[in-house]
Short mmCIF file of C-alpha atoms and ligand atoms in Angstrom, two decimals:
data_model
loop_
_atom_site.label_atom_id
_atom_site.label_comp_id
_atom_site.label_asym_id
_atom_site.label_seq_id
_atom_site.Cartn_x
_atom_site.Cartn_y
_atom_site.Cartn_z
CA UNK X 1326 -12.06 -18.34 10.25
CA UNK X 1327 -13.35 -15.47 8.10
CA UNK X 1328 -11.21 -16.28 5.05
CA UNK X 1329 -10.92 -20.06 5.12
CA UNK X 1330 -11.00 -21.45 1.58
CA UNK X 1331 -10.15 -18.02 0.18
CA UNK X 1332 -7.00 -16.80 -1.53
CA UNK X 1333 -5.28 -13.48 -0.97
CA UNK X 1334 -2.49 -11.76 -2.85
CA UNK X 1335 -0.30 -9.17 -1.13
CA UNK X 1336 2.34 -7.16 -2.98
CA UNK X 1337 5.43 -6.00 -1.14
CA UNK X 1338 4.90 -8.85 1.32
CA UNK X 1339 8.55 -9.23 2.35
CA UNK X 1340 8.69 -6.21 4.62
CA UNK X 1341 6.86 -3.73 6.79
CA UNK X 1342 3.12 -3.30 6.25
CA UNK X 1343 2.93 -5.98 3.51
CA UNK X 1344 4.49 -8.62 5.77
CA UNK X 1345 2.06 -7.71 8.55
CA UNK X 1346 -0.89 -7.87 6.09
CA UNK X 1347 0.21 -11.29 4.76
CA UNK X 1348 0.47 -12.75 8.26
CA UNK X 1349 -2.86 -11.27 9.29
CA UNK X 1350 -4.60 -12.68 6.19
CA UNK X 1351 -3.03 -16.11 6.81
CA UNK X 1352 -4.13 -15.95 10.46
CA UNK X 1353 -7.65 -15.21 9.21
CA UNK X 1354 -7.52 -18.45 7.19
CA UNK X 1355 -6.53 -17.31 3.69
CA UNK X 1356 -3.95 -18.93 1.45
CA UNK X 1357 -1.67 -15.96 0.76
CA UNK X 1358 0.32 -15.33 -2.42
CA UNK X 1359 3.13 -13.23 -0.97
CA UNK X 1360 4.62 -11.19 -3.84
CA UNK X 1361 7.91 -9.31 -3.62
CA UNK X 1362 11.26 -8.73 -5.32
CA UNK X 1363 12.74 -11.40 -3.06
CA UNK X 1364 11.19 -14.64 -1.81
CA UNK X 1365 9.24 -14.08 1.39
CA UNK X 1366 10.16 -16.75 3.99
CA UNK X 1367 7.63 -19.55 3.57
CA UNK X 1368 5.27 -19.90 6.51
CA UNK X 1369 1.98 -21.62 7.23
CA UNK X 1370 -0.52 -20.39 4.62
CA UNK X 1371 2.03 -18.18 2.86
CA UNK X 1372 3.24 -18.94 -0.68
CA UNK X 1373 6.16 -16.76 -1.80
CA UNK X 1374 6.09 -15.45 -5.38
CA UNK X 1375 9.00 -13.44 -6.75
CA UNK X 1376 7.95 -10.63 -9.09
CA UNK X 1377 9.29 -7.20 -9.96
CA UNK X 1378 6.21 -5.02 -10.30
CA UNK X 1379 7.98 -2.72 -12.76
CA UNK X 1380 7.76 -5.68 -15.18
CA UNK X 1381 4.10 -5.42 -16.16
CA UNK X 1382 4.19 -8.63 -18.22
CA UNK X 1383 5.28 -10.45 -15.05
CA UNK X 1384 2.47 -8.72 -13.14
CA UNK X 1385 -0.01 -9.97 -15.73
CA UNK X 1386 1.25 -13.52 -15.10
CA UNK X 1387 0.56 -13.46 -11.34
CA UNK X 1388 -2.30 -15.68 -10.06
CA UNK X 1389 -5.79 -14.56 -11.02
CA UNK X 1390 -7.69 -16.73 -8.50
CA UNK X 1391 -7.56 -14.07 -5.82
CA UNK X 1392 -10.42 -13.20 -3.44
CA UNK X 1393 -8.59 -10.54 -1.43
CA UNK X 1394 -6.10 -8.31 -3.26
CA UNK X 1395 -3.83 -6.09 -1.20
CA UNK X 1396 -1.99 -3.54 -3.33
CA UNK X 1397 0.78 -2.60 -0.95
CA UNK X 1398 4.23 -2.52 -2.57
CA UNK X 1399 5.79 0.88 -2.71
CA UNK X 1400 8.94 2.89 -2.58
CA UNK X 1401 9.80 6.45 -1.74
CA UNK X 1402 12.15 9.01 -3.25
CA UNK X 1403 12.71 12.40 -1.66
CA UNK X 1404 13.86 15.14 -4.03
CA UNK X 1405 12.75 18.57 -5.27
CA UNK X 1406 10.84 18.30 -8.58
CA UNK X 1407 13.52 20.10 -10.58
CA UNK X 1408 16.09 17.44 -9.57
CA UNK X 1409 13.68 14.47 -9.58
CA UNK X 1410 14.97 11.70 -11.87
CA UNK X 1411 12.22 11.10 -14.50
CA UNK X 1412 13.11 7.40 -14.71
CA UNK X 1413 12.53 7.05 -10.98
CA UNK X 1414 9.23 8.97 -11.25
CA UNK X 1415 8.16 6.48 -13.94
CA UNK X 1416 9.24 3.46 -11.86
CA UNK X 1417 7.38 4.68 -8.75
CA UNK X 1418 4.20 5.33 -10.76
CA UNK X 1419 4.51 1.86 -12.32
CA UNK X 1420 4.93 0.04 -8.98
CA UNK X 1421 2.36 2.06 -7.04
CA UNK X 1422 -0.35 2.82 -9.63
CA UNK X 1423 -0.02 0.90 -12.88
CA UNK X 1424 0.76 -2.50 -11.28
CA UNK X 1425 -2.28 -2.13 -8.96
CA UNK X 1426 -4.42 -1.42 -12.05
CA UNK X 1427 -3.04 -4.51 -13.81
CA UNK X 1428 -3.71 -6.64 -10.72
CA UNK X 1429 -7.25 -5.34 -10.20
CA UNK X 1430 -7.93 -5.93 -13.90
CA UNK X 1431 -6.53 -9.46 -13.59
CA UNK X 1432 -8.43 -10.60 -10.48
CA UNK X 1433 -11.85 -8.97 -10.99
CA UNK X 1434 -13.18 -11.73 -13.31
CA UNK X 1435 -12.54 -14.34 -10.56
CA UNK X 1436 -14.09 -12.08 -7.90
CA UNK X 1437 -17.12 -11.39 -10.12
CA UNK X 1438 -17.55 -15.14 -10.78
CA UNK X 1439 -17.52 -15.77 -7.00
CA UNK X 1440 -19.86 -12.82 -6.30
CA UNK X 1441 -17.38 -11.76 -3.60
CA UNK X 1442 -14.08 -9.92 -3.57
CA UNK X 1443 -12.10 -7.43 -1.51
CA UNK X 1444 -9.58 -4.96 -2.91
CA UNK X 1445 -7.49 -3.24 -0.26
CA UNK X 1446 -5.21 -0.47 -1.47
CA UNK X 1447 -2.50 0.61 0.93
CA UNK X 1448 -2.57 4.33 0.28
CA UNK X 1449 -1.26 6.85 2.80
CA UNK X 1450 -1.98 10.16 4.42
CA UNK X 1451 -0.15 11.22 1.24
CA UNK X 1452 -3.13 9.91 -0.77
CA UNK X 1453 -5.09 12.77 0.78
CA UNK X 1454 -2.44 15.40 1.56
CA UNK X 1455 0.78 16.52 -0.13
CA UNK X 1456 4.26 17.11 1.25
CA UNK X 1457 7.15 18.81 -0.56
CA UNK X 1458 9.85 16.70 -2.29
CA UNK X 1459 7.62 13.61 -2.77
CA UNK X 1460 6.12 14.31 -6.20
CA UNK X 1461 6.08 10.72 -7.49
CA UNK X 1462 4.82 9.19 -4.24
CA UNK X 1463 2.05 11.75 -3.69
CA UNK X 1464 0.99 11.58 -7.36
CA UNK X 1465 0.90 7.76 -7.27
CA UNK X 1466 -1.11 7.65 -4.03
CA UNK X 1467 -3.64 10.24 -5.27
CA UNK X 1468 -3.98 8.13 -8.44
CA UNK X 1469 -4.48 4.97 -6.37
CA UNK X 1470 -7.31 6.71 -4.50
CA UNK X 1471 -9.05 7.30 -7.85
CA UNK X 1472 -8.49 3.74 -9.06
CA UNK X 1473 -9.90 2.45 -5.76
CA UNK X 1474 -13.10 4.49 -6.10
CA UNK X 1475 -13.70 3.42 -9.71
CA UNK X 1476 -13.13 -0.22 -8.71
CA UNK X 1477 -15.67 0.26 -5.91
CA UNK X 1478 -18.33 1.55 -8.30
CA UNK X 1479 -17.76 -1.14 -10.94
CA UNK X 1480 -17.42 -3.95 -8.39
CA UNK X 1481 -20.46 -3.15 -6.25
CA UNK X 1482 -23.03 -5.07 -8.34
CA UNK X 1483 -20.73 -8.12 -8.16
CA UNK X 1484 -20.15 -8.20 -4.38
CA UNK X 1485 -16.70 -6.67 -4.73
CA UNK X 1486 -15.56 -3.82 -2.47
CA UNK X 1487 -12.53 -1.58 -2.91
CA UNK X 1488 -11.06 0.72 -0.31
CA UNK X 1489 -7.91 2.50 0.75
CA UNK X 1490 -6.19 2.48 4.11
CA UNK X 1491 -4.34 5.69 4.86
CA UNK X 1492 -1.72 5.54 7.58
CA UNK X 1493 0.57 8.34 8.68
CA UNK X 1494 4.23 7.39 9.21
CA UNK X 1495 4.69 3.70 10.04
CA UNK X 1496 7.91 2.28 11.53
CA UNK X 1497 9.24 0.37 8.47
CA UNK X 1498 12.39 0.29 6.31
CA UNK X 1499 10.65 2.65 3.82
CA UNK X 1500 10.61 5.33 6.52
CA UNK X 1501 14.07 4.54 7.90
CA UNK X 1502 15.61 4.73 4.42
CA UNK X 1503 14.27 8.24 3.73
CA UNK X 1504 15.68 9.88 6.86
CA UNK X 1505 19.00 10.91 5.25
CA UNK X 1506 17.24 12.25 2.13
CA UNK X 1507 14.69 14.17 4.19
CA UNK X 1508 17.51 15.73 6.22
CA UNK X 1509 19.27 16.81 3.02
CA UNK X 1510 16.11 18.14 1.31
CA UNK X 1511 14.97 20.08 4.38
CA UNK X 1512 18.47 21.15 5.48
CA UNK X 1513 18.22 19.70 9.00
CA UNK X 1514 20.24 17.07 10.92
CA UNK X 1515 19.17 13.43 10.49
CA UNK X 1516 18.34 13.00 14.18
CA UNK X 1517 15.70 15.73 13.89
CA UNK X 1518 13.81 14.25 10.90
CA UNK X 1519 11.36 12.07 12.87
CA UNK X 1520 10.35 14.87 15.22
CA UNK X 1521 10.55 17.88 12.87
CA UNK X 1522 9.22 16.32 9.64
CA UNK X 1523 7.40 13.06 10.29
CA UNK X 1524 5.65 13.87 13.55
CA UNK X 1525 4.88 17.54 12.79
CA UNK X 1526 1.63 16.97 10.85
CA UNK X 1527 0.23 14.40 13.31
CA UNK X 1528 -1.50 15.16 16.59
CA UNK X 1529 -0.60 11.73 17.99
CA UNK X 1530 3.19 12.00 18.28
CA UNK X 1531 4.32 8.43 17.55
CA UNK X 1532 5.16 6.21 14.61
CA UNK X 1533 2.55 3.53 13.85
CA UNK X 1534 3.45 -0.18 14.08
CA UNK X 1535 2.86 -2.27 10.88
CA UNK X 1536 0.70 -4.76 12.82
CA UNK X 1537 -1.67 -1.91 13.75
CA UNK X 1538 -2.21 -1.19 10.03
CA UNK X 1539 -2.97 -4.88 9.33
CA UNK X 1540 -5.37 -5.03 12.27
CA UNK X 1541 -7.13 -1.86 11.09
CA UNK X 1542 -7.31 -3.10 7.47
CA UNK X 1543 -8.78 -6.45 8.53
CA UNK X 1544 -12.18 -4.80 8.96
CA UNK X 1545 -12.20 -4.54 5.14
CA UNK X 1546 -12.37 -8.33 4.70
CA UNK X 1547 -14.22 -9.00 7.94
CA UNK X 1548 -17.89 -9.74 8.66
CA UNK X 1549 -18.97 -6.07 8.60
CA UNK X 1550 -17.24 -5.27 5.30
CA UNK X 1551 -19.98 -5.75 2.67
CA UNK X 1552 -21.11 -2.12 2.60
CA UNK X 1553 -17.75 -0.47 3.19
CA UNK X 1554 -16.61 0.59 -0.26
CA UNK X 1555 -15.06 3.51 -2.10
CA UNK X 1556 -13.69 5.02 1.10
CA UNK X 1557 -10.32 5.92 2.52
CA UNK X 1558 -9.91 4.66 6.08
CA UNK X 1559 -7.54 7.04 7.79
CA UNK X 1560 -5.17 5.93 10.53
CA UNK X 1561 -3.28 9.16 10.49
CA UNK X 1562 -2.95 10.33 14.09
CA UNK X 1563 -5.10 13.36 13.29
CA UNK X 1564 -3.08 14.53 10.25
CA UNK X 1565 -6.14 15.17 8.05
CA UNK X 1566 -8.06 16.83 10.90
CA UNK X 1567 -6.08 19.95 9.99
N1 NAD G 977 5.96 3.35 6.20
C1 NAD G 977 5.11 4.36 6.16
O1 NAD G 977 5.25 5.35 6.89
C2 NAD G 977 3.91 4.31 5.26
C3 NAD G 977 2.87 5.20 5.52
C4 NAD G 977 1.75 5.18 4.69
C5 NAD G 977 1.70 4.29 3.64
N2 NAD G 977 2.73 3.44 3.41
C6 NAD G 977 2.64 2.54 2.28
O2 NAD G 977 2.70 1.21 2.73
C7 NAD G 977 3.20 0.39 1.68
C8 NAD G 977 4.29 -0.49 2.24
O3 NAD G 977 5.34 0.32 2.71
P1 NAD G 977 6.32 -0.09 3.90
O4 NAD G 977 6.51 1.12 4.71
O5 NAD G 977 5.87 -1.35 4.53
O6 NAD G 977 7.67 -0.28 3.06
P2 NAD G 977 8.81 -1.39 3.06
O7 NAD G 977 9.95 -0.75 2.36
O8 NAD G 977 9.01 -1.95 4.43
O9 NAD G 977 8.17 -2.53 2.15
C9 NAD G 977 7.87 -2.32 0.79
C10 NAD G 977 8.01 -3.63 0.07
O10 NAD G 977 7.67 -3.40 -1.32
C11 NAD G 977 8.58 -4.14 -2.08
N3 NAD G 977 8.75 -3.60 -3.41
C12 NAD G 977 9.28 -2.39 -3.75
N4 NAD G 977 9.40 -2.29 -5.06
C13 NAD G 977 8.95 -3.45 -5.60
C14 NAD G 977 8.84 -3.95 -6.92
N5 NAD G 977 9.27 -3.26 -7.97
N6 NAD G 977 8.31 -5.19 -7.09
C15 NAD G 977 7.92 -5.93 -6.03
N7 NAD G 977 8.00 -5.49 -4.76
C16 NAD G 977 8.52 -4.28 -4.55
C17 NAD G 977 9.90 -4.07 -1.31
O11 NAD G 977 10.81 -5.08 -1.71
C18 NAD G 977 9.44 -4.18 0.12
O12 NAD G 977 9.44 -5.52 0.58
C19 NAD G 977 3.68 1.34 0.57
O13 NAD G 977 2.71 1.42 -0.45
C20 NAD G 977 3.79 2.66 1.30
O14 NAD G 977 3.58 3.72 0.41
C21 NAD G 977 3.85 3.43 4.22
#
């Protein structure tokens, strides 16, 4: 198996895309540190680690012997900027940008010593495009894109790659939880949010399944991955073709 003998760390591994990534990495042979606010159910190859990524001291204490780092944890908040709670803006930036920086900083020495490492940043179509009412999320994802590229340039001489994956809307709790807020912010009924908001920018009119994201991302630690670095792999149903 591609990753046998290697260790992976996935943040936000209890749900949605992170859970799919953790299972895919374990299926590819890695021992997976599965990090989340709550303990991920233990499974073959999966070691749950409880950590709140807003606590940066706790982030700095996570394992450093990581060969594949998947920065995935995230949360959404839908609100116009003038009403956006600054504390929530700060928390979202901490979870989705500063914690990834701390983790990259923590694991690079191990990757450099091995002469091999893979950093996979779960960005979004919102790492490349903006939408109204998502200031913290869009700012964090655009920042993550920059962090990923710098990591790619610094890591290249050491056999370390860094990339983003950029899905459009994926069927996960993060999406389900924002439907009421989207309806309120846009002034439309809740049952019209998927069609009128989420599927409007995409040419392929469907929500993506988390397992599709994990399958797509697996190219980044697979046998053809050595020269894929500093890029954003879009899985966006044609969103950025506009
Ligand atoms: N769902 C989508 O449509 C979509 C699209 C593009 C990108 N993404 C990105 O994919 C990633 C995963 O999202 P998802 O849709 O699977 O969401 P999700 O809500 O299903 O899972 C997110 C996980 O992150 C964890 N998390 C949140 N805050 C945390 C914290 N402070 N400390 C530790 N863990 C924390 C949650 O507990 C949860 O298990 C996010 O970065 C999101 O921005 C999602």
